[in-house]
């Protein structure tokens, strides 16, 4: 039985794609908290933001994190803002080894903006919004994570393998 491996980081850092591949390699189950919110609410994230606002989304996100308690051996990808609430940060650290998946800001922005489905970037100045969010959140990712993995220049496969190697070095917190 292994502690879960939890991925935090900014939109576009590859939490879902790298996490999914790492789960395949390590034969572990992958869950994405954004998907769990969508399932629980029965509607998409842009619709939740547009109809009921960010707070409603954040409440659903907190419930999903709380409900994951007691699981093990999972690889868990989280939404970029999952680290905003102190209770969420504690829940994430209790869930397992936490990795902050990071990359060069230009790379992050290019990936995050590409999908066009992220409500927080639907403004007149998406790059300004992105930079402001990143600055406000960096310390929270650092505080929550056991380690940071910079994936700039790494392909998905190399990133997934580094992630699994590094995570194995950080499971001491859960041993004994
Ligand atoms: C958010 C990031 C999104 C999603 C929601 C809010 C954020 O997830 O949870 O749109 O606050 O950064 P990704 O990080 O998977 O894009």
Short mmCIF file of C-alpha atoms and ligand atoms in Angstrom, two decimals:
data_model
loop_
_atom_site.label_atom_id
_atom_site.label_comp_id
_atom_site.label_asym_id
_atom_site.label_seq_id
_atom_site.Cartn_x
_atom_site.Cartn_y
_atom_site.Cartn_z
CA UNK A 1 0.00 0.00 0.00
CA UNK A 2 1.52 3.34 -1.07
CA UNK A 3 0.55 6.89 -0.23
CA UNK A 4 -1.27 8.68 -3.04
CA UNK A 5 0.73 10.90 -5.34
CA UNK A 6 -0.92 14.32 -5.59
CA UNK A 7 -0.18 16.81 -8.36
CA UNK A 8 -0.62 20.53 -7.81
CA UNK A 9 0.40 23.36 -10.08
CA UNK A 10 -0.73 26.07 -12.38
CA UNK A 11 -3.13 25.58 -15.29
CA UNK A 12 -1.17 24.19 -18.21
CA UNK A 13 1.55 22.52 -16.17
CA UNK A 14 0.50 19.06 -17.40
CA UNK A 15 -1.02 17.68 -14.18
CA UNK A 16 -3.63 15.65 -16.07
CA UNK A 17 -1.55 14.44 -19.00
CA UNK A 18 1.63 13.67 -17.03
CA UNK A 19 -0.39 12.26 -14.13
CA UNK A 20 -2.39 9.98 -16.42
CA UNK A 21 0.76 8.61 -18.04
CA UNK A 22 2.52 8.16 -14.68
CA UNK A 23 -0.52 6.21 -13.51
CA UNK A 24 -0.28 3.94 -16.56
CA UNK A 25 3.44 3.34 -16.02
CA UNK A 26 3.04 2.65 -12.31
CA UNK A 27 -0.22 0.69 -12.74
CA UNK A 28 -2.04 3.03 -10.36
CA UNK A 29 -5.51 4.50 -10.64
CA UNK A 30 -5.68 8.10 -11.86
CA UNK A 31 -8.24 10.61 -10.65
CA UNK A 32 -8.66 14.24 -11.62
CA UNK A 33 -10.46 16.45 -9.09
CA UNK A 34 -11.84 18.68 -11.87
CA UNK A 35 -13.51 15.59 -13.38
CA UNK A 36 -14.88 14.62 -9.96
CA UNK A 37 -16.36 18.11 -9.55
CA UNK A 38 -17.98 17.85 -12.99
CA UNK A 39 -19.43 14.44 -12.09
CA UNK A 40 -20.70 15.63 -8.71
CA UNK A 41 -22.28 18.79 -10.15
CA UNK A 42 -23.53 17.22 -13.36
CA UNK A 43 -22.24 20.15 -15.46
CA UNK A 44 -19.01 21.54 -16.82
CA UNK A 45 -16.63 23.89 -15.02
CA UNK A 46 -17.24 26.90 -17.33
CA UNK A 47 -20.98 26.49 -16.66
CA UNK A 48 -20.49 26.31 -12.88
CA UNK A 49 -18.41 29.53 -12.97
CA UNK A 50 -20.83 31.29 -15.33
CA UNK A 51 -24.02 30.32 -13.51
CA UNK A 52 -23.06 30.18 -9.84
CA UNK A 53 -19.62 31.77 -9.63
CA UNK A 54 -16.20 30.71 -8.43
CA UNK A 55 -17.24 30.17 -4.79
CA UNK A 56 -19.65 27.41 -5.78
CA UNK A 57 -16.89 25.73 -7.76
CA UNK A 58 -14.46 26.07 -4.82
CA UNK A 59 -16.98 24.54 -2.41
CA UNK A 60 -17.49 21.57 -4.72
CA UNK A 61 -13.70 21.24 -5.11
CA UNK A 62 -13.23 21.20 -1.31
CA UNK A 63 -15.89 18.48 -0.93
CA UNK A 64 -14.18 16.36 -3.57
CA UNK A 65 -10.82 16.66 -1.78
CA UNK A 66 -12.43 15.76 1.52
CA UNK A 67 -14.10 12.72 -0.04
CA UNK A 68 -10.78 11.39 -1.30
CA UNK A 69 -9.56 10.92 2.26
CA UNK A 70 -8.89 7.27 3.08
CA UNK A 71 -7.81 6.34 -0.45
CA UNK A 72 -4.31 5.16 -1.24
CA UNK A 73 -2.26 4.18 -4.31
CA UNK A 74 -3.94 6.85 -6.44
CA UNK A 75 -2.38 9.47 -8.64
CA UNK A 76 -4.48 12.59 -8.10
CA UNK A 77 -4.46 15.59 -10.42
CA UNK A 78 -5.97 18.74 -8.91
CA UNK A 79 -7.28 22.02 -10.35
CA UNK A 80 -4.82 24.91 -10.33
CA UNK A 81 -6.68 26.67 -7.51
CA UNK A 82 -6.99 23.67 -5.19
CA UNK A 83 -4.23 25.10 -3.00
CA UNK A 84 -6.08 28.38 -2.30
CA UNK A 85 -7.91 27.30 0.89
CA UNK A 86 -5.87 26.39 3.97
CA UNK A 87 -8.15 23.39 4.65
CA UNK A 88 -7.56 22.14 1.12
CA UNK A 89 -3.79 22.47 1.55
CA UNK A 90 -3.97 20.37 4.71
CA UNK A 91 -6.21 17.81 2.97
CA UNK A 92 -3.79 17.58 0.03
CA UNK A 93 -0.80 16.97 2.30
CA UNK A 94 -2.75 14.37 4.26
CA UNK A 95 -3.67 12.57 1.03
CA UNK A 96 -0.15 11.77 -0.07
CA UNK A 97 3.18 12.91 -1.46
CA UNK A 98 2.54 16.27 -3.13
CA UNK A 99 4.37 17.33 -6.29
CA UNK A 100 4.29 20.88 -7.64
CA UNK A 101 4.47 20.41 -11.37
CA UNK A 102 5.90 23.58 -12.84
CA UNK A 103 7.27 24.92 -16.12
CA UNK A 104 8.49 28.14 -17.67
CA UNK A 105 5.68 30.77 -17.49
CA UNK A 106 5.57 31.24 -21.29
CA UNK A 107 5.13 27.50 -21.75
CA UNK A 108 2.44 27.37 -19.06
CA UNK A 109 0.53 30.27 -20.56
CA UNK A 110 0.69 28.91 -24.08
CA UNK A 111 -0.72 25.56 -22.91
CA UNK A 112 -3.29 27.05 -20.54
CA UNK A 113 -4.65 29.52 -23.08
CA UNK A 114 -4.76 26.95 -25.89
CA UNK A 115 -7.77 25.01 -24.64
CA UNK A 116 -9.96 28.12 -24.33
CA UNK A 117 -11.97 26.37 -21.59
CA UNK A 118 -10.51 28.03 -18.51
CA UNK A 119 -12.91 30.57 -17.06
CA UNK A 120 -10.22 32.47 -15.15
CA UNK A 121 -8.48 33.34 -18.43
CA UNK A 122 -11.64 34.54 -20.20
CA UNK A 123 -10.77 38.23 -19.77
CA UNK A 124 -9.61 41.07 -22.04
CA UNK A 125 -6.07 40.48 -20.83
CA UNK A 126 -5.56 36.73 -20.37
CA UNK A 127 -1.79 37.03 -19.99
CA UNK A 128 -2.17 39.71 -17.31
CA UNK A 129 -4.71 37.54 -15.45
CA UNK A 130 -2.43 34.55 -15.77
CA UNK A 131 0.64 36.39 -14.43
CA UNK A 132 -1.30 37.84 -11.50
CA UNK A 133 -2.67 34.42 -10.54
CA UNK A 134 0.72 32.80 -10.86
CA UNK A 135 2.37 35.38 -8.62
CA UNK A 136 -0.36 35.07 -6.01
CA UNK A 137 -0.17 31.28 -5.98
CA UNK A 138 3.50 30.37 -6.25
CA UNK A 139 4.12 30.51 -2.50
CA UNK A 140 1.06 28.30 -1.92
CA UNK A 141 2.25 25.63 -4.33
CA UNK A 142 5.67 25.73 -2.64
CA UNK A 143 4.13 25.50 0.81
CA UNK A 144 1.90 22.56 -0.10
CA UNK A 145 4.33 20.47 -2.11
CA UNK A 146 6.95 18.01 -0.91
CA UNK A 147 8.91 18.74 -4.08
CA UNK A 148 8.78 20.78 -7.30
CA UNK A 149 9.33 19.25 -10.71
CA UNK A 150 10.16 21.60 -13.58
CA UNK A 151 8.95 20.00 -16.80
CA UNK A 152 10.24 22.73 -19.16
CA UNK A 153 11.85 20.92 -22.08
CA UNK A 154 10.76 17.49 -20.84
CA UNK A 155 8.45 15.36 -22.96
CA UNK A 156 5.44 13.73 -21.33
CA UNK A 157 7.20 10.40 -20.89
CA UNK A 158 10.35 11.88 -19.30
CA UNK A 159 8.21 14.05 -17.04
CA UNK A 160 6.10 11.08 -15.90
CA UNK A 161 9.19 8.98 -15.16
CA UNK A 162 10.92 11.82 -13.24
CA UNK A 163 7.72 12.35 -11.32
CA UNK A 164 7.57 8.71 -10.20
CA UNK A 165 11.30 8.64 -9.29
CA UNK A 166 11.13 11.85 -7.27
CA UNK A 167 7.92 10.82 -5.53
CA UNK A 168 9.56 7.59 -4.37
CA UNK A 169 12.28 9.73 -2.71
CA UNK A 170 9.69 11.74 -0.82
CA UNK A 171 7.48 9.06 0.67
CA UNK A 172 9.43 9.13 3.97
CA UNK A 173 6.74 11.40 5.43
CA UNK A 174 4.36 8.40 5.24
CA UNK A 175 6.71 5.60 6.27
CA UNK A 176 6.56 4.12 9.75
C1 LIG B 1 -8.52 26.64 -12.04
C2 LIG B 1 -7.92 25.66 -12.80
C3 LIG B 1 -8.68 24.65 -13.55
C4 LIG B 1 -10.08 24.44 -12.93
C5 LIG B 1 -10.77 25.76 -12.78
C6 LIG B 1 -10.00 26.73 -11.88
C7 LIG B 1 -7.68 27.61 -11.30
O1 LIG B 1 -7.98 23.41 -13.53
O2 LIG B 1 -9.96 23.80 -11.68
O3 LIG B 1 -10.94 26.30 -14.06
O4 LIG B 1 -8.18 28.27 -10.38
O5 LIG B 1 -6.47 27.69 -11.63
P1 LIG B 1 -6.61 23.15 -14.36
O6 LIG B 1 -5.48 23.58 -13.49
O7 LIG B 1 -6.62 21.68 -14.59
O8 LIG B 1 -6.71 23.95 -15.61
#
